[in-house]
Tab-separated table of C-alpha atoms in Angstrom:
chain	number	residue	atom	x	y	z
A	1	MET	CA	-234.760	10.022	131.547
A	2	ASP	CA	-233.120	11.590	135.135
A	3	LYS	CA	-229.585	13.434	134.258
A	4	ILE	CA	-228.205	12.127	137.336
A	5	ALA	CA	-230.066	9.608	139.547
A	6	VAL	CA	-228.927	9.239	143.175
A	7	LEU	CA	-229.768	5.715	144.483
A	8	ILE	CA	-229.742	5.265	148.131
A	9	PRO	CA	-231.061	1.704	149.382
A	10	CYS	CA	-231.948	2.099	153.180
A	11	TYR	CA	-233.018	-0.127	156.172
A	12	ASN	CA	-233.369	1.625	159.409
A	13	GLU	CA	-231.169	4.436	158.439
A	14	SER	CA	-233.536	7.031	160.282
A	15	LYS	CA	-230.312	9.337	162.195
A	16	THR	CA	-228.657	9.542	159.531
A	17	ILE	CA	-230.934	9.516	155.621
A	18	GLU	CA	-231.951	13.275	156.432
A	19	LYS	CA	-228.145	14.555	156.030
A	20	VAL	CA	-227.035	11.993	153.499
A	21	VAL	CA	-230.229	13.363	151.078
A	22	LYS	CA	-229.750	16.726	151.802
A	23	ASP	CA	-225.724	16.954	151.541
A	24	PHE	CA	-226.393	14.885	147.991
A	25	LYS	CA	-228.820	17.763	146.828
A	26	SER	CA	-226.283	20.118	147.878
A	27	VAL	CA	-223.589	18.650	145.701
A	28	LEU	CA	-226.045	17.685	142.556
A	29	PRO	CA	-228.564	19.817	142.431
A	30	GLU	CA	-229.660	19.082	139.276
A	31	ALA	CA	-230.096	14.964	140.613
A	32	VAL	CA	-233.193	13.449	141.831
A	33	ILE	CA	-232.216	11.753	144.756
A	34	TYR	CA	-234.302	8.393	145.296
A	35	VAL	CA	-234.684	6.861	148.649
A	36	TYR	CA	-235.717	2.812	148.787
A	37	ASP	CA	-236.712	1.756	151.852
A	38	ASN	CA	-236.396	-1.959	152.696
A	39	ASN	CA	-238.761	-2.477	155.331
A	40	SER	CA	-237.622	0.019	157.822
A	41	SER	CA	-239.324	-0.210	161.073
A	42	ASP	CA	-238.020	2.743	161.937
A	43	ASN	CA	-239.350	6.413	160.321
A	44	THR	CA	-236.550	6.094	157.700
A	45	ALA	CA	-238.942	6.748	154.906
A	46	GLU	CA	-240.254	9.964	156.695
A	47	LYS	CA	-237.343	11.895	157.129
A	48	ALA	CA	-235.883	10.821	153.613
A	49	GLU	CA	-239.231	12.343	151.831
A	50	LYS	CA	-239.021	15.687	154.176
A	51	ALA	CA	-235.571	16.070	152.980
A	52	GLY	CA	-236.632	16.181	149.624
A	53	ALA	CA	-236.019	12.497	148.393
A	54	VAL	CA	-238.143	10.430	145.963
A	55	VAL	CA	-238.692	7.682	148.564
A	56	ARG	CA	-239.718	3.997	146.921
A	57	HIS	CA	-240.372	0.493	148.728
A	58	GLU	CA	-238.474	-2.631	148.196
A	59	TYR	CA	-240.767	-5.193	150.496
A	60	MET	CA	-238.022	-8.075	149.613
A	61	GLN	CA	-235.454	-8.121	152.086
A	62	GLY	CA	-232.246	-7.556	151.431
A	63	LYS	CA	-229.629	-5.059	149.351
A	64	GLY	CA	-229.317	-6.924	146.204
A	65	ASN	CA	-232.686	-7.280	145.522
A	66	VAL	CA	-233.350	-3.260	146.346
A	67	ILE	CA	-230.658	-2.854	143.529
A	68	ARG	CA	-232.718	-5.193	141.349
A	69	ARG	CA	-235.422	-3.208	142.229
A	70	MET	CA	-233.779	0.331	141.646
A	71	PHE	CA	-231.975	-0.336	138.101
A	72	ARG	CA	-235.049	-1.883	136.946
A	73	GLU	CA	-237.466	1.399	137.576
A	74	ILE	CA	-235.174	4.040	136.881
A	75	ASP	CA	-233.832	5.591	133.579
A	76	ALA	CA	-230.830	8.197	133.937
A	77	GLU	CA	-227.798	9.204	132.169
A	78	VAL	CA	-225.603	8.624	135.366
A	79	TYR	CA	-226.265	6.920	138.356
A	80	ILE	CA	-224.828	7.759	141.852
A	81	MET	CA	-225.108	4.673	144.418
A	82	ALA	CA	-224.370	5.363	147.854
A	83	ASP	CA	-225.453	4.461	151.558
A	84	GLY	CA	-227.660	5.749	154.003
A	85	ASP	CA	-225.402	5.260	156.985
A	86	ASP	CA	-223.546	8.700	156.121
A	87	THR	CA	-220.446	6.550	156.226
A	88	TYR	CA	-219.524	7.999	152.271
A	89	PRO	CA	-218.953	11.534	151.775
A	90	ALA	CA	-221.379	13.294	149.127
A	91	GLU	CA	-218.724	15.778	148.139
A	92	TYR	CA	-217.305	13.150	145.811
A	93	ALA	CA	-219.860	12.541	143.782
A	94	ARG	CA	-219.654	15.160	140.873
A	95	GLU	CA	-215.869	13.858	140.025
A	96	MET	CA	-217.523	10.613	140.238
A	97	ALA	CA	-220.463	11.501	137.642
A	98	ASP	CA	-218.085	13.012	135.474
A	99	LYS	CA	-216.029	10.165	135.359
A	100	VAL	CA	-218.988	8.556	133.388
A	101	ILE	CA	-220.140	11.533	131.766
A	102	PHE	CA	-216.716	12.947	129.985
A	103	LYS	CA	-214.472	9.976	130.240
A	104	LYS	CA	-217.333	7.445	129.318
A	105	ALA	CA	-216.453	5.465	132.385
A	106	ASP	CA	-219.156	2.270	133.095
A	107	MET	CA	-218.253	2.235	136.339
A	108	VAL	CA	-216.336	4.399	139.073
A	109	VAL	CA	-215.516	2.655	142.213
A	110	GLY	CA	-215.189	4.972	145.720
A	111	ASP	CA	-212.623	4.009	146.692
A	112	ARG	CA	-212.125	3.726	150.809
A	113	LEU	CA	-209.076	1.692	151.170
A	114	SER	CA	-206.859	3.861	149.844
A	115	SER	CA	-207.435	6.432	152.182
A	116	THR	CA	-208.792	6.445	155.707
A	117	TYR	CA	-211.018	3.518	156.191
A	118	PHE	CA	-208.460	1.340	157.887
A	119	THR	CA	-208.186	3.803	160.683
A	120	GLU	CA	-212.044	4.869	160.411
A	121	ASN	CA	-213.494	1.439	160.502
A	122	LYS	CA	-213.758	-0.040	164.016
A	123	ARG	CA	-214.387	-3.749	162.962
A	124	PRO	CA	-210.705	-5.239	162.595
A	125	PHE	CA	-212.602	-8.425	160.812
A	126	HIS	CA	-214.355	-6.232	158.066
A	127	ASN	CA	-210.736	-4.948	157.365
A	128	LEU	CA	-209.292	-8.000	156.809
A	129	GLY	CA	-212.286	-9.402	154.916
A	130	ASN	CA	-211.599	-6.697	152.783
A	131	THR	CA	-208.265	-6.687	151.935
A	132	LEU	CA	-208.799	-11.071	151.698
A	133	VAL	CA	-211.678	-10.234	149.131
A	134	ARG	CA	-209.560	-7.786	147.000
A	135	GLY	CA	-206.729	-9.751	146.614
A	136	SER	CA	-208.760	-12.913	145.423
A	137	ILE	CA	-210.903	-11.103	143.002
A	138	ASN	CA	-207.559	-9.317	141.373
A	139	ARG	CA	-205.767	-12.581	141.685
A	140	LEU	CA	-208.502	-14.734	140.351
A	141	PHE	CA	-209.686	-12.288	137.492
A	142	LYS	CA	-206.398	-10.331	136.679
A	143	ASN	CA	-206.875	-6.927	137.460
A	144	ASN	CA	-206.400	-4.416	140.134
A	145	ILE	CA	-209.680	-3.029	141.361
A	146	LYS	CA	-208.827	-0.710	144.258
A	147	ASP	CA	-212.045	-1.418	146.749
A	148	VAL	CA	-214.274	-4.371	145.804
A	149	MET	CA	-216.820	-3.946	148.381
A	150	THR	CA	-217.453	-0.260	148.373
A	151	GLY	CA	-221.020	0.925	148.423
A	152	TYR	CA	-220.090	4.117	146.743
A	153	ARG	CA	-220.135	4.042	143.104
A	154	ALA	CA	-221.122	5.465	139.798
A	155	PHE	CA	-222.799	3.744	136.774
A	156	SER	CA	-223.705	4.605	133.470
A	157	TYR	CA	-226.791	3.681	131.496
A	158	ASN	CA	-225.176	0.705	129.581
A	159	PHE	CA	-223.835	-0.972	132.842
A	160	VAL	CA	-227.099	-0.904	134.830
A	161	LYS	CA	-229.394	-1.878	132.154
A	162	THR	CA	-227.177	-5.095	130.973
A	163	PHE	CA	-226.072	-5.985	134.664
A	164	PRO	CA	-228.071	-9.112	135.823
A	165	VAL	CA	-228.350	-8.742	139.659
A	166	LEU	CA	-228.382	-12.439	140.982
A	167	SER	CA	-227.009	-11.619	144.580
A	168	GLN	CA	-229.920	-10.636	146.952
A	169	GLY	CA	-227.970	-9.468	150.107
A	170	PHE	CA	-224.447	-7.492	150.457
A	171	GLU	CA	-222.550	-9.685	148.161
A	172	ILE	CA	-223.632	-7.825	145.314
A	173	GLU	CA	-221.013	-5.436	145.472
A	174	THR	CA	-218.522	-7.973	144.565
A	175	GLU	CA	-220.862	-9.245	141.893
A	176	MET	CA	-221.033	-5.970	140.171
A	177	THR	CA	-217.174	-5.439	140.274
A	178	ILE	CA	-216.715	-8.950	138.934
A	179	HIS	CA	-219.065	-8.481	136.080
A	180	ALA	CA	-217.495	-5.270	135.160
A	181	VAL	CA	-213.995	-7.079	135.219
A	182	ASP	CA	-215.212	-9.921	133.059
A	183	LYS	CA	-217.359	-7.676	130.408
A	184	ASN	CA	-214.130	-5.242	129.970
A	185	MET	CA	-216.316	-2.480	131.192
A	186	ALA	CA	-214.581	0.732	131.723
A	187	VAL	CA	-213.932	1.038	135.509
A	188	GLU	CA	-212.295	4.261	137.073
A	189	ASN	CA	-211.404	4.929	140.591
A	190	VAL	CA	-211.742	7.772	143.000
A	191	ILE	CA	-210.312	7.826	146.142
A	192	ILE	CA	-212.678	8.948	148.885
A	193	ASP	CA	-212.362	9.528	152.690
A	194	TYR	CA	-214.843	6.906	154.724
A	195	ARG	CA	-216.015	8.122	158.249
A	196	ASP	CA	-217.739	5.555	160.364
A	197	ARG	CA	-221.140	5.297	161.060
A	198	PRO	CA	-222.227	7.638	164.043
A	199	ASP	CA	-222.917	6.881	167.279
A	200	GLY	CA	-226.298	5.103	167.840
A	201	SER	CA	-226.245	3.663	164.360
A	202	GLU	CA	-225.760	0.036	164.023
A	203	SER	CA	-224.531	-1.723	160.698
A	204	LYS	CA	-226.738	-4.443	159.154
A	205	LEU	CA	-223.674	-6.668	158.328
A	206	ASN	CA	-222.754	-9.743	159.924
A	207	THR	CA	-219.327	-10.411	159.426
A	208	TYR	CA	-218.825	-14.144	159.485
A	209	SER	CA	-222.442	-15.080	157.339
A	210	ASP	CA	-221.704	-12.052	154.748
A	211	GLY	CA	-218.295	-12.631	154.905
A	212	PHE	CA	-218.744	-16.311	153.839
A	213	LYS	CA	-221.651	-15.058	151.476
A	214	VAL	CA	-218.874	-12.956	149.470
A	215	LEU	CA	-216.469	-16.014	149.355
A	216	LYS	CA	-219.194	-18.351	147.736
A	217	THR	CA	-220.215	-15.742	145.563
A	218	ILE	CA	-216.493	-15.293	144.308
A	219	ILE	CA	-216.101	-19.072	143.677
A	220	ARG	CA	-219.334	-19.165	141.949
A	221	LEU	CA	-218.782	-16.336	139.688
A	222	TYR	CA	-215.465	-17.447	139.148
A	223	LYS	CA	-216.730	-20.895	138.073
A	224	ASN	CA	-219.315	-19.179	135.922
A	225	TYR	CA	-216.998	-16.299	134.036
A	226	LYS	CA	-214.116	-18.333	134.146
A	227	PRO	CA	-214.824	-22.190	133.716
A	228	ARG	CA	-211.959	-23.334	131.603
A	229	GLN	CA	-209.523	-22.102	134.571
A	230	PHE	CA	-212.028	-23.441	137.357
A	231	PHE	CA	-212.723	-26.989	135.992
A	232	THR	CA	-208.674	-27.290	134.768
A	233	LEU	CA	-207.723	-26.344	138.858
A	234	PHE	CA	-210.060	-28.980	139.827
A	235	SER	CA	-209.206	-31.597	137.498
A	236	PHE	CA	-205.428	-30.710	138.488
A	237	LEU	CA	-206.270	-31.373	142.343
A	238	LEU	CA	-207.937	-34.315	141.330
A	239	VAL	CA	-205.318	-35.679	139.505
A	240	ILE	CA	-202.746	-34.993	142.553
A	241	ILE	CA	-205.320	-36.792	144.952
A	242	ALA	CA	-204.731	-39.867	142.318
A	243	LEU	CA	-200.825	-39.657	142.620
A	244	ILE	CA	-200.877	-39.708	146.549
A	245	PHE	CA	-202.804	-43.008	146.577
A	246	PHE	CA	-201.100	-44.705	143.375
A	247	VAL	CA	-197.828	-43.917	144.478
A	248	PRO	CA	-197.656	-46.365	147.540
A	249	VAL	CA	-199.442	-49.379	145.118
A	250	PHE	CA	-196.893	-49.158	142.582
A	251	ILE	CA	-193.945	-48.899	144.941
A	252	THR	CA	-195.423	-51.881	146.309
A	253	TYR	CA	-195.700	-53.551	142.687
A	254	ILE	CA	-191.979	-52.745	141.831
A	255	LYS	CA	-191.026	-54.501	145.143
A	256	THR	CA	-192.981	-57.341	144.870
A	257	GLY	CA	-194.874	-57.820	141.271
A	258	LEU	CA	-198.204	-58.195	143.477
A	259	VAL	CA	-200.854	-55.394	143.959
A	260	PRO	CA	-202.415	-56.087	147.193
A	261	GLN	CA	-204.440	-52.826	147.334
A	262	MET	CA	-206.574	-53.756	144.082
A	263	PRO	CA	-209.471	-51.584	145.319
A	264	THR	CA	-207.415	-48.261	146.238
A	265	LEU	CA	-205.840	-48.524	142.650
A	266	VAL	CA	-209.792	-49.136	140.632
A	267	MET	CA	-210.281	-46.005	143.097
A	268	CYS	CA	-207.301	-44.148	141.647
A	269	GLY	CA	-208.597	-44.891	137.975
A	270	PHE	CA	-212.335	-43.652	138.536
A	271	VAL	CA	-210.572	-40.486	139.974
A	272	VAL	CA	-208.537	-39.710	137.114
A	273	LEU	CA	-211.474	-40.256	134.527
A	274	ALA	CA	-213.231	-37.646	136.750
A	275	ALA	CA	-210.587	-35.170	136.524
A	276	ILE	CA	-210.396	-36.098	132.756
A	277	GLN	CA	-214.002	-35.185	132.592
A	278	SER	CA	-213.686	-32.279	134.707
A	279	TYR	CA	-211.138	-30.438	132.177
A	280	PHE	CA	-213.248	-31.170	129.336
A	281	SER	CA	-216.396	-30.154	130.759
A	282	GLY	CA	-214.275	-26.773	131.680
A	283	LEU	CA	-213.069	-26.656	127.988
A	284	ILE	CA	-217.085	-27.066	126.451
A	285	LEU	CA	-218.298	-24.417	129.555
A	286	SER	CA	-215.648	-21.606	128.431
A	287	THR	CA	-217.181	-22.142	124.666
A	288	ILE	CA	-220.507	-21.435	126.370
A	289	ALA	CA	-219.214	-18.541	128.520
A	290	GLN	CA	-217.437	-17.129	125.267
A	291	LYS	CA	-220.965	-16.996	123.311
A	292	SER	CA	-222.338	-15.430	126.148
A	293	LYS	CA	-219.757	-12.395	125.864
A	294	GLN	CA	-220.497	-12.077	122.277
A	295	ASP	CA	-224.445	-12.115	123.056
A	296	PHE	CA	-223.734	-9.561	125.820
A	297	GLU	CA	-222.075	-7.270	123.104
A	298	TYR	CA	-224.671	-7.215	120.874
A	299	LYS	CA	-226.832	-6.376	124.171
A	300	LEU	CA	-224.983	-3.478	124.846
A	301	VAL	CA	-225.349	-1.812	121.035
A	302	GLN	CA	-229.305	-1.902	121.729
A	303	THR	CA	-228.956	-0.443	124.920
A	304	GLU	CA	-226.691	1.909	123.765
A	305	ASP	CA	-229.453	2.582	120.679
A	306	LYS	CA	-232.190	2.976	123.434
A	307	LEU	CA	-229.984	5.615	125.263
A	308	LYS	CA	-229.699	7.420	122.077
A	309	LYS	CA	-233.655	7.336	121.617
A	310	PHE	CA	-234.194	8.789	125.056
A	311	LYS	CA	-231.627	11.469	124.760
A	312	SER	CA	-233.265	12.571	121.120
A	313	GLU	CA	-236.870	12.218	122.996
A	314	ASN	CA	-235.567	14.835	125.966
A	315	SER	CA	-233.651	17.303	123.321
A	316	ASP	CA	-237.170	17.078	121.144
A	317	LYS	CA	-239.330	18.075	124.447
A	318	LYS	CA	-236.698	20.886	125.306
A	319	VAL	CA	-236.713	22.583	122.118
A	320	LYS	CA	-240.821	22.338	121.638
A	321	GLY	CA	-240.988	23.434	125.405
A	322	GLY	CA	-239.037	26.403	124.517
A	323	GLU	CA	-241.178	27.095	121.188
A	324	LEU	CA	-244.003	27.330	123.793
């Protein structure tokens, strides 16, 4: 088990990866730097290895797939995750790692939005997207996460080994944030300076398609993690639709005693039945979600025991090595 593992997912970052690896080695000399190359067509892997990183490969395209592989393969007491594009300064890594080690944080967020992001980032729709996503998640999940989509984070062993990676692409950061909030994990915040990509380095993000995927992820996770609220809202909307169509029918009936729009009345009845069904589906799924949270707590205990066993084995090896 590593004391600190720095995880850097990479796709065509040959212009910056060497500097990124050297910066993290300078700030965290005791850390092992892992660069996971995701089918780069340039010499990213060669440059990373030359700079002193442990280079591995993930052949399924997408950042989520890379992180899934990282989290499965690497055991460490503290994980630092950053991008290979040199937009996140390595000098904040020590503070982030300390929050995991000494304050028992499960996830530490490198907060760009409270410092230089809106001035450094030259893509205005990215600014709007970050603000929209942060506001949506904080409102829906009743929290105050400062930066939802940052790629600069620190994690505990417990978080990494219990986090189910479902997303395949850049929406993975949103999924991490919602998971931590829903499972009541300890989240800390470190304000970092953000710098835009250097000239010649191109972003892999597609503003519109990736933004749409992120919004879909928020809706999907809200449905999965908060089913009672989600289906109650859906039920309420169905009732509103039924009322909109029912009121004219009812007014006609009051005036004439007749119901000439019988198909509309029947439709309103079916919509109300769907609303009732939706509401009770939310109640049932809410019970299942609560059971899932209870199972997650048991899993956390098992993961904590495994971490203690790792630490004990490492300690025994050090003692034996000292005796030898």
